[in-house]
Coordinates of C-alpha atoms and ligand atoms in Angstrom, one line a residue:
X1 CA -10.7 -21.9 2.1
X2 CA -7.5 -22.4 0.1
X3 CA -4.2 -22.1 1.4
X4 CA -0.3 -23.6 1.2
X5 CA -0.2 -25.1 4.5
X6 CA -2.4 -24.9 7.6
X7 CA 0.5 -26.1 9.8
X8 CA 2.1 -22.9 9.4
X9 CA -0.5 -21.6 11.7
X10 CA 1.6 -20.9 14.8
X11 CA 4.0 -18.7 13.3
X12 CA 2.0 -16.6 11.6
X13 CA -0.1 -16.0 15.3
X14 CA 3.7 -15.2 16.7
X15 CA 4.0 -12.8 13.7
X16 CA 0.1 -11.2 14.1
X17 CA 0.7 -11.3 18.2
X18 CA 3.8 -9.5 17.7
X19 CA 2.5 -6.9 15.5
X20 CA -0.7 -6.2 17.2
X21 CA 2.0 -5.1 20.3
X22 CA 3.2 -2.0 18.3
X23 CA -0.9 -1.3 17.1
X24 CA -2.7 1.0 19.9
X25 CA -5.3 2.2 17.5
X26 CA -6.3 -1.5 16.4
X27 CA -6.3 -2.9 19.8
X28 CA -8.5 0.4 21.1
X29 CA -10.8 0.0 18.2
X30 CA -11.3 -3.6 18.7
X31 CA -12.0 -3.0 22.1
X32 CA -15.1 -0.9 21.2
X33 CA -16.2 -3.0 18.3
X34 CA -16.2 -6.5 20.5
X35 CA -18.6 -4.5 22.7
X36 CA -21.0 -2.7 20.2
X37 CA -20.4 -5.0 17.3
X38 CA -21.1 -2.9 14.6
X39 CA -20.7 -5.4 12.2
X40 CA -23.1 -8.0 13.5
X41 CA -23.1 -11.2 10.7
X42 CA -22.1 -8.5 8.4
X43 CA -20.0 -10.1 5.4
X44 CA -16.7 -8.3 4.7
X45 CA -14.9 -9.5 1.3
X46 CA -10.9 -8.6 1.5
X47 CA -8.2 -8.0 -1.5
X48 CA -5.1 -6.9 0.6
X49 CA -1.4 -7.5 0.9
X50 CA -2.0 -10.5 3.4
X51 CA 0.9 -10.0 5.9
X52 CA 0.5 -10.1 9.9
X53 CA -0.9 -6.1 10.3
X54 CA -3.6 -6.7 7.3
X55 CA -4.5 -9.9 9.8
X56 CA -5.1 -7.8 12.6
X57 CA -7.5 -5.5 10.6
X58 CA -9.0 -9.0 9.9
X59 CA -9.1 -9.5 13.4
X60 CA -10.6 -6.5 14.6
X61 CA -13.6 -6.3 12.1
X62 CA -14.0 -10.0 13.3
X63 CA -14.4 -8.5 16.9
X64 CA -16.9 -6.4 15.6
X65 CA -19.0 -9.2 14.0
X66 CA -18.3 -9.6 10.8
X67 CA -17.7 -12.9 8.4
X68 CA -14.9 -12.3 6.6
X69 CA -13.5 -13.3 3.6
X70 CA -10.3 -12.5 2.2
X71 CA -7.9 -13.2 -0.7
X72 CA -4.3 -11.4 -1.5
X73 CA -3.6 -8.0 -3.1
X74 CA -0.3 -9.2 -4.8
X75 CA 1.3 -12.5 -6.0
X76 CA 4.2 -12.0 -3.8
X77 CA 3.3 -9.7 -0.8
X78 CA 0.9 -13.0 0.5
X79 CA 2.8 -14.6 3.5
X80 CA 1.2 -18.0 3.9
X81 CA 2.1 -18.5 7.7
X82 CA -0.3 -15.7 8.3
X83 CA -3.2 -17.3 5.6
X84 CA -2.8 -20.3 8.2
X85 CA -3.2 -18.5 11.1
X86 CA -6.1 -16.6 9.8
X87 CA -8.1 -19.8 8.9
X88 CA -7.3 -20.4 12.4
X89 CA -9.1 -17.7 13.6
X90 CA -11.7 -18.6 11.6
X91 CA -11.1 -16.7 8.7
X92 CA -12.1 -17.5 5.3
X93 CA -8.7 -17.5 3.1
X94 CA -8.1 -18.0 -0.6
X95 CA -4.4 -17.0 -1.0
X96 CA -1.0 -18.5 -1.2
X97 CA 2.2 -17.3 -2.1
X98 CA 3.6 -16.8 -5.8
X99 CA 0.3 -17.9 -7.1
X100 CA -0.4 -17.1 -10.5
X101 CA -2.4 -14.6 -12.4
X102 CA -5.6 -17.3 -13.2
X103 CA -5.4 -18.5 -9.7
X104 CA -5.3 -14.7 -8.7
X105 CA -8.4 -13.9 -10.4
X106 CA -10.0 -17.2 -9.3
X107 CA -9.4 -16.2 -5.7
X108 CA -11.1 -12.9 -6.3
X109 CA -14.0 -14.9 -7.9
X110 CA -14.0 -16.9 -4.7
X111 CA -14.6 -13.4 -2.6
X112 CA -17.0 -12.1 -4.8
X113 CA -19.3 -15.5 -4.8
X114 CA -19.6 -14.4 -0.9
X115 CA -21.4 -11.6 -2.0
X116 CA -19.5 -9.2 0.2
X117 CA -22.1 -6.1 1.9
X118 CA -18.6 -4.1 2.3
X119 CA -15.0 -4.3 0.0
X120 CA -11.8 -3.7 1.7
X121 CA -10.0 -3.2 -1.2
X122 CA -5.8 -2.3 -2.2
X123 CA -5.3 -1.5 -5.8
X124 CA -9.0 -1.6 -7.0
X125 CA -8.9 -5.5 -8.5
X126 CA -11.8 -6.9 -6.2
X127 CA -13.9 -3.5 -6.5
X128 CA -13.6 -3.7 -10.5
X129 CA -14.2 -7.1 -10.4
X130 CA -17.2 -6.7 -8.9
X131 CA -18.5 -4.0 -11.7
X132 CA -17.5 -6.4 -14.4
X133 CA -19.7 -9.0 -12.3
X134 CA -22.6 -6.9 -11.2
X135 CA -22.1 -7.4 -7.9
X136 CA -23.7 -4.8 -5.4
X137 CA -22.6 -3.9 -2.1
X138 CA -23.1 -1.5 -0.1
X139 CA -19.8 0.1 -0.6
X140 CA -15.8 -0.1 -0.3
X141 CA -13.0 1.0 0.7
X142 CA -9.9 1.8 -1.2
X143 CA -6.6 1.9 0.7
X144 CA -3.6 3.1 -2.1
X145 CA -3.2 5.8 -4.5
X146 CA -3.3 3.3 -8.0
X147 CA -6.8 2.3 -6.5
X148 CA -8.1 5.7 -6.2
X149 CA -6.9 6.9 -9.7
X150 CA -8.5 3.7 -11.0
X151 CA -11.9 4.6 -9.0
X152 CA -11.8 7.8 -10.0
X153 CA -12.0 6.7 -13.8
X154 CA -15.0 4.8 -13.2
X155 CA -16.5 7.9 -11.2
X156 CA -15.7 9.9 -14.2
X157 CA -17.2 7.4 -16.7
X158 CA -20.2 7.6 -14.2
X159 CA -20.0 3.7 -14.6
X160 CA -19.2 3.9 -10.5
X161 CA -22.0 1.3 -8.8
X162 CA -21.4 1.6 -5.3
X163 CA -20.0 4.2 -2.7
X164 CA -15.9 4.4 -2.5
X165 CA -14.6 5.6 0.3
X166 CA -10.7 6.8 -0.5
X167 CA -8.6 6.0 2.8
X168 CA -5.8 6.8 0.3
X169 CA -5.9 10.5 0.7
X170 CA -7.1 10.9 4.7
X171 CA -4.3 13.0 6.3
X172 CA -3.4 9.6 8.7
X173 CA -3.0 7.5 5.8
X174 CA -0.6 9.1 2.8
X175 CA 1.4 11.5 4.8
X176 CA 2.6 8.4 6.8
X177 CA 2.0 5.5 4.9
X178 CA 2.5 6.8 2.1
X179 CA 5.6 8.8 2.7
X180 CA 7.8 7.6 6.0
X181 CA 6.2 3.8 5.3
X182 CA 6.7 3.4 1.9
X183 CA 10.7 5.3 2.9
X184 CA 11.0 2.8 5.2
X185 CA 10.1 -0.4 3.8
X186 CA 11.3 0.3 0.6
X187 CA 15.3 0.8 1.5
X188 CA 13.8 -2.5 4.1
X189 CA 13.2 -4.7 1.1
X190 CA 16.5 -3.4 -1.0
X191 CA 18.7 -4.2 2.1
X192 CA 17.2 -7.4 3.2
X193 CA 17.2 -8.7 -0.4
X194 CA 20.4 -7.3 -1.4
X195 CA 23.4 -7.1 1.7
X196 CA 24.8 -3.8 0.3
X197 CA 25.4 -0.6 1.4
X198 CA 23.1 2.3 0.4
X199 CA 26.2 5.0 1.8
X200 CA 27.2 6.7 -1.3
X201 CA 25.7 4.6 -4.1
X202 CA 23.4 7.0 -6.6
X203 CA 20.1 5.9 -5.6
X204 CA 17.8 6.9 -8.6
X205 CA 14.3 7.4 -7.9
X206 CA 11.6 7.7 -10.6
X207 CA 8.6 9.6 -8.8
X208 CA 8.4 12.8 -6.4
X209 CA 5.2 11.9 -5.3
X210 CA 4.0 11.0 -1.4
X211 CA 6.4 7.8 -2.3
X212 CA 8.8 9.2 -4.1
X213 CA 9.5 11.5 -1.5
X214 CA 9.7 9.1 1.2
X215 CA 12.0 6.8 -0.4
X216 CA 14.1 10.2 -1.2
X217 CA 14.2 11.1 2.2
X218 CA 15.0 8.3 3.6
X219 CA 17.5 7.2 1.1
X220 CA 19.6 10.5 1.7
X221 CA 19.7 9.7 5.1
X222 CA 21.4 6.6 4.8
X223 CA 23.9 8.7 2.8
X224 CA 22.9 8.4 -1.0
X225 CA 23.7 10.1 -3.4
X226 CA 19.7 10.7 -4.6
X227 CA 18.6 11.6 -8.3
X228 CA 15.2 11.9 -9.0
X229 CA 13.5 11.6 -12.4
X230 CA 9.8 13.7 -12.8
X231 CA 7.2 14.2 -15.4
X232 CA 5.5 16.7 -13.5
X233 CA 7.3 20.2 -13.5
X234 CA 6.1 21.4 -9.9
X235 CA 7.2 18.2 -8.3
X236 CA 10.4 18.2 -10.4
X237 CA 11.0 21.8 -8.7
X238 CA 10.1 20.5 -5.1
X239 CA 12.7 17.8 -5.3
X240 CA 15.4 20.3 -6.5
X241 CA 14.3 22.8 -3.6
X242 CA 14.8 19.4 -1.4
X243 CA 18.0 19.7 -2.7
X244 CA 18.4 16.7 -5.0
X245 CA 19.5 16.2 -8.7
X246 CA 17.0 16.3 -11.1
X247 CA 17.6 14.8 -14.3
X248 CA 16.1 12.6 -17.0
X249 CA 15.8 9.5 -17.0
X250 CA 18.4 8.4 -20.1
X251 CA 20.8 10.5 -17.9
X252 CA 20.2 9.0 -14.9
X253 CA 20.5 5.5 -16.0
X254 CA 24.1 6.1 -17.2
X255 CA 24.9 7.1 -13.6
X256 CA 22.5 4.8 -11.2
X257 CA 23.5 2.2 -9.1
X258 CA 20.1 1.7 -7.8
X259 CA 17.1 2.5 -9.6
X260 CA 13.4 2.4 -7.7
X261 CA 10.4 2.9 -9.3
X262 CA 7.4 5.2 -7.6
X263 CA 5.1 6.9 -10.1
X264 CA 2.3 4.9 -11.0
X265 CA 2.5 4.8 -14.0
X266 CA 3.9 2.5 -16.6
X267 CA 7.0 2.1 -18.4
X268 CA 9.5 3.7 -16.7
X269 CA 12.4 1.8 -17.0
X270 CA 12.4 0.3 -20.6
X271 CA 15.2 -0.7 -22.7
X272 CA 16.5 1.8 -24.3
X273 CA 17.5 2.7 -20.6
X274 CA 19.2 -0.6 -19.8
X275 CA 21.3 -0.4 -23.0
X276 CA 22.7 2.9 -21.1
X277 CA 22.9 1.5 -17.9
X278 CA 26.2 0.5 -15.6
X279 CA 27.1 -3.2 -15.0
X280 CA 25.9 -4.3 -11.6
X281 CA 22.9 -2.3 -11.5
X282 CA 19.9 -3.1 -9.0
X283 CA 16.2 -2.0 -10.1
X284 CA 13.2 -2.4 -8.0
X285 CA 9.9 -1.0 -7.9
X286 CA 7.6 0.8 -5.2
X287 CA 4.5 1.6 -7.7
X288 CA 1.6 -0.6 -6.9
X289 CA 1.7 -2.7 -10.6
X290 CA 4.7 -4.4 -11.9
X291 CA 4.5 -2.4 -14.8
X292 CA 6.8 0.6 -14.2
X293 CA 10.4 -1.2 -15.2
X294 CA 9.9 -3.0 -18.6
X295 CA 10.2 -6.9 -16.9
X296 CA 9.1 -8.3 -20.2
X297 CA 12.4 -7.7 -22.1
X298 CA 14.4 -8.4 -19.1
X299 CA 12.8 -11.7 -19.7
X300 CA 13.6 -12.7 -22.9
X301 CA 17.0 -11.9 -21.9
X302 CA 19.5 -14.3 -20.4
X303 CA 18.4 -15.4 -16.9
X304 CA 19.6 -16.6 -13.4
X305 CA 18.2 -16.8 -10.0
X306 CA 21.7 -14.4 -8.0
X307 CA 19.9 -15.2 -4.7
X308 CA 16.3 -15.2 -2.8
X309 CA 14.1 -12.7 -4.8
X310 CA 17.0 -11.3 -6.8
X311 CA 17.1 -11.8 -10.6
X312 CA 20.1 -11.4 -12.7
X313 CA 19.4 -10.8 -16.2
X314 CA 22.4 -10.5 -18.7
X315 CA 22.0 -7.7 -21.2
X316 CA 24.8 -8.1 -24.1
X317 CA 27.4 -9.0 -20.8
X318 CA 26.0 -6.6 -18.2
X319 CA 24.3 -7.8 -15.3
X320 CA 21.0 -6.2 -14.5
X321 CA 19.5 -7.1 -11.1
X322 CA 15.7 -7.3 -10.5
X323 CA 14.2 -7.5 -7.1
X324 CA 10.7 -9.5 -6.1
X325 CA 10.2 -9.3 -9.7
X326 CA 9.6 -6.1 -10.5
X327 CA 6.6 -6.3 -7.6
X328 CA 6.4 -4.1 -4.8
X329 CA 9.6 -4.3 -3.0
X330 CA 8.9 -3.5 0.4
X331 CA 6.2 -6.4 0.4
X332 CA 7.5 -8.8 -2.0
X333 CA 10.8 -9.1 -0.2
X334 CA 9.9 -7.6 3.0
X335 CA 7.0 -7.3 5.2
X336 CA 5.6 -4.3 3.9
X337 CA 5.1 -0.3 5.9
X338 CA 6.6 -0.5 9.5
X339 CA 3.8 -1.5 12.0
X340 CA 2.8 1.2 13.5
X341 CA 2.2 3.2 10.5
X342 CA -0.4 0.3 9.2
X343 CA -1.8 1.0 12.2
X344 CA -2.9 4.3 11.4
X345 CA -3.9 3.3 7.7
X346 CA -6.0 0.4 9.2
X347 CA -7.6 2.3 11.8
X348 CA -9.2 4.1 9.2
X349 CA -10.2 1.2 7.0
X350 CA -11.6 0.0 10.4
X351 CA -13.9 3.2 11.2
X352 CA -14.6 3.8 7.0
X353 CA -16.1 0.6 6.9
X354 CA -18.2 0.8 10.0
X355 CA -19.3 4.7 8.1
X356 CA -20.1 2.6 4.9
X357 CA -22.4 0.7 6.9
X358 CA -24.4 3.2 8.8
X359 CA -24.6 5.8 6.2
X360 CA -26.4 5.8 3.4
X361 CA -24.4 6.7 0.7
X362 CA -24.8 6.8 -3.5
X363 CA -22.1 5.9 -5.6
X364 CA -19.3 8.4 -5.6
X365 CA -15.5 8.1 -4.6
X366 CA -15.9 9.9 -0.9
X367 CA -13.2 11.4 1.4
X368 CA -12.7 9.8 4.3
X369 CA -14.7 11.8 7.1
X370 CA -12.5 14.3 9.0
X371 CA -13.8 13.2 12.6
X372 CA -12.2 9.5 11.5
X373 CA -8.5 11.3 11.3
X374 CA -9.0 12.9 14.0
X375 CA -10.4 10.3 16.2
X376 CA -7.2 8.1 14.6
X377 CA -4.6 10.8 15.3
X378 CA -6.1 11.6 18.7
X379 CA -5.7 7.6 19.6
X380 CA -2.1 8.0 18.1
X381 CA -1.3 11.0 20.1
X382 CA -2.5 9.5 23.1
X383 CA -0.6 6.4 23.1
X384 CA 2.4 8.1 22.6
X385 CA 1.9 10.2 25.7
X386 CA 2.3 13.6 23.8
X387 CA 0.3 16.1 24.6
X388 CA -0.4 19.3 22.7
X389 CA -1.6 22.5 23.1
X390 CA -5.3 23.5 22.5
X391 CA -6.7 27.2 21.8
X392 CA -8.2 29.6 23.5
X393 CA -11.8 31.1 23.0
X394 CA -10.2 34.3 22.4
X395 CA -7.8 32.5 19.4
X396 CA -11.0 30.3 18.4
X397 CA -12.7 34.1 17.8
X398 CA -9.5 35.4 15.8
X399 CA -9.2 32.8 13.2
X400 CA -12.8 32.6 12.6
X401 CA -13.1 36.6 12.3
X402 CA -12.1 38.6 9.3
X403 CA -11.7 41.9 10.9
X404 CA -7.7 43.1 11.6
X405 CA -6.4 41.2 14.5
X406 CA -5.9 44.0 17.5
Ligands
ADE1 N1 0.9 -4.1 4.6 C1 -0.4 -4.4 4.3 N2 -0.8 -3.6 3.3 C2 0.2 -2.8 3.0 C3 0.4 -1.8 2.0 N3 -0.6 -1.4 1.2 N4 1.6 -1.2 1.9 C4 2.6 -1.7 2.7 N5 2.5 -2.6 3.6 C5 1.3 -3.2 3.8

């Protein structure tokens, strides 16, 4: 175990307590894995954003028997009153906040000397660690889009060792998480961090995908003017249908007051855009690396700290500000997605790793089985005491028949 401070412990348990209120799915899975205990001195190795719902996945797969051991996704998203609590609850933890990127990598090291049977992965560090090592389990699980793609190239290279399974692209996980969590905690993290008022500002947003589209949404709603910035011509399109403004990036940087990254990808916001940029401007970043807004030239460039997680950098006498660093915003100067949509995305880490274990699988990136988003929406639905309609044998017949309807 390494952690900051184990006398943080009680308020990160009034942080997980408090979370696990708002998580029906969690607490209804737990239940069933304390009394089948599927993971029975099974050892579970960790790389996530270590905030109070990834501690109550911890929790749960506990409940179900497993040893766990875990380290953080992200320099900044680790929160270490909830590391404390977790060695509390008899956890291992090797993770502190703002560490850096040899200590990261040590930390990893740490998880993979455990010799993990399963990987809960975010962002694919610990799983390609783990191919650079040789280690073998018997599979993992992959919870965000950068992951996958990174996966996927290993598939392709058919260098892939173990079983994947891609929580990313279950139904329960991107079209909330990605999209109404990322929305959420996004404009969460600019607000918190920054004071002002997103009410008429031009938001720019690089990215129409799942987060992209979230962020969009919700930043319209809290009466933005929203411009988004596309490579992809189809997603461009979609965004102008959703009636924003579409434009280039060099355009929009002479307009934006805000600029947020979400594509992915790298090198988004480089210099030649802050040359053409307002003074004043805010840029943060909702991709999963801190690669998408060019942080190395904003740091050769003139420096203060403004104010907690806020950079002001002075290019030729404008002031450019960067949040958590150019590191996920919602999680570096928030808490991350909303609870109850980690909920869902944990629920099925929860059941995917339980299917890792009792299936034999080879090594391939697999979708996540449809019965475990259904089983997760069905708990969802439940708990929110909505109830829906179901069909008929007669309707059953008609959409499974190709003749004319009559
Ligand atoms: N909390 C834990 N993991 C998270 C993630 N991948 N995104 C947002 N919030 C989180």
């Amino acid at each position: 175990m390494k952690i900051k401070d184990i006398n943080l412990a009680e308020e990160g348990e009034k942080k997980i307590k408090w979370a696990s209120n708002f998580m029906p799915i969690l607490n209804s899975i737990k239940k069933d894995f304390e009394n089948r205990k599927p993971f029975k001195n099974i050892k579970i190795g960790m790389c996530l954003h270590i905030e109070a719902k990834t501690a109550f996945l911890a929790e749960t797969l506990k409940a179900g028997g497993a040893v766990i051991r875990i380290t953080g996704s992200n320099p900044l998203s680790t929160q270490d009153d909830i590391c404390a609590a977790l060695v509390k609850k008899g956890i291992d933890v090797y993770a502190w906040h703002g560490l850096n990127e040899k200590e990261y990598y040590e930390n990893i090291e740490k998880v993979m000397e455990f010799l993990p049977e399963i990987i809960i992965d975010d962002g694919a560090d610990i799983i390609a660690y783990a191919h650079k090592k040789k280690v073998q389990p018997k599979g993992g699980c992959e919870e965000t889009t950068t992951g996958v793609i990174r996966l996927k190239a290993l598939e392709r290279e058919k260098k892939l060792k173990f079983p994947i399974i891609n929580v990313n692209d279950a139904y329960c996980k991107h079209l909330f998480d990605n999209r109404h969590g990322t929305g959420q905690s996004t404009l969460d993290g600019i607000m918190r961090t920054t004071n002002i008022i997103l009410a008429g500002k031009n938001v720019v947003i690089a990215g129409y995908g799942w987060v992209g589209r979230g962020i969009a949404l919700r930043a319209r709603g809290m009466g933005a003017n929203v411009v988004i910035t596309e490579v992809d011509k189809i997603k461009a399109l979609e965004a102008y249908m959703d009636g924003f403004k579409v434009m280039t990036m060099e355009n929009a940087a002479k307009i934006g007051d805000i600029f947020v990254t979400a594509t992915g990808c790298r090198d988004v916001v480089t210099e030649k855009h802050f040359r053409l940029m307002k003074d004043n401007v805010i840029l943060c970043n909702s991709g999963h690396f801190n690669i998408e807004i060019d942080v190395e030239t904003l740091e050769k460039l003139p420096k203060r700290d403004a104010r907690k997680n806020i950079t002001e950098y002075n290019f030729n006498g404008k002031r450019i500000y960067l949040l958590g660093e150019g590191r996920l915003v919602n999680l570096a100067c928030a808490d991350g997605h909303a609870i109850e949509i980690m909920d869902m995305s944990f629920g099925i880490q929860a059941l995917s790793a339980e299917y890792i274990l009792t299936n034999d699988l080879i090594p391939k990136v697999y979708n996540v089985p449809k019965e475990i988003d259904y089983k997760v929406a069905r708990i969802k639905i439940d708990s929110l005491g909505i109830t829906i309609d179901q069909l008929t044998e007669a309707q059953k017949k008609y959409l499974e028949s190709w003749e004319e309807g009559t």
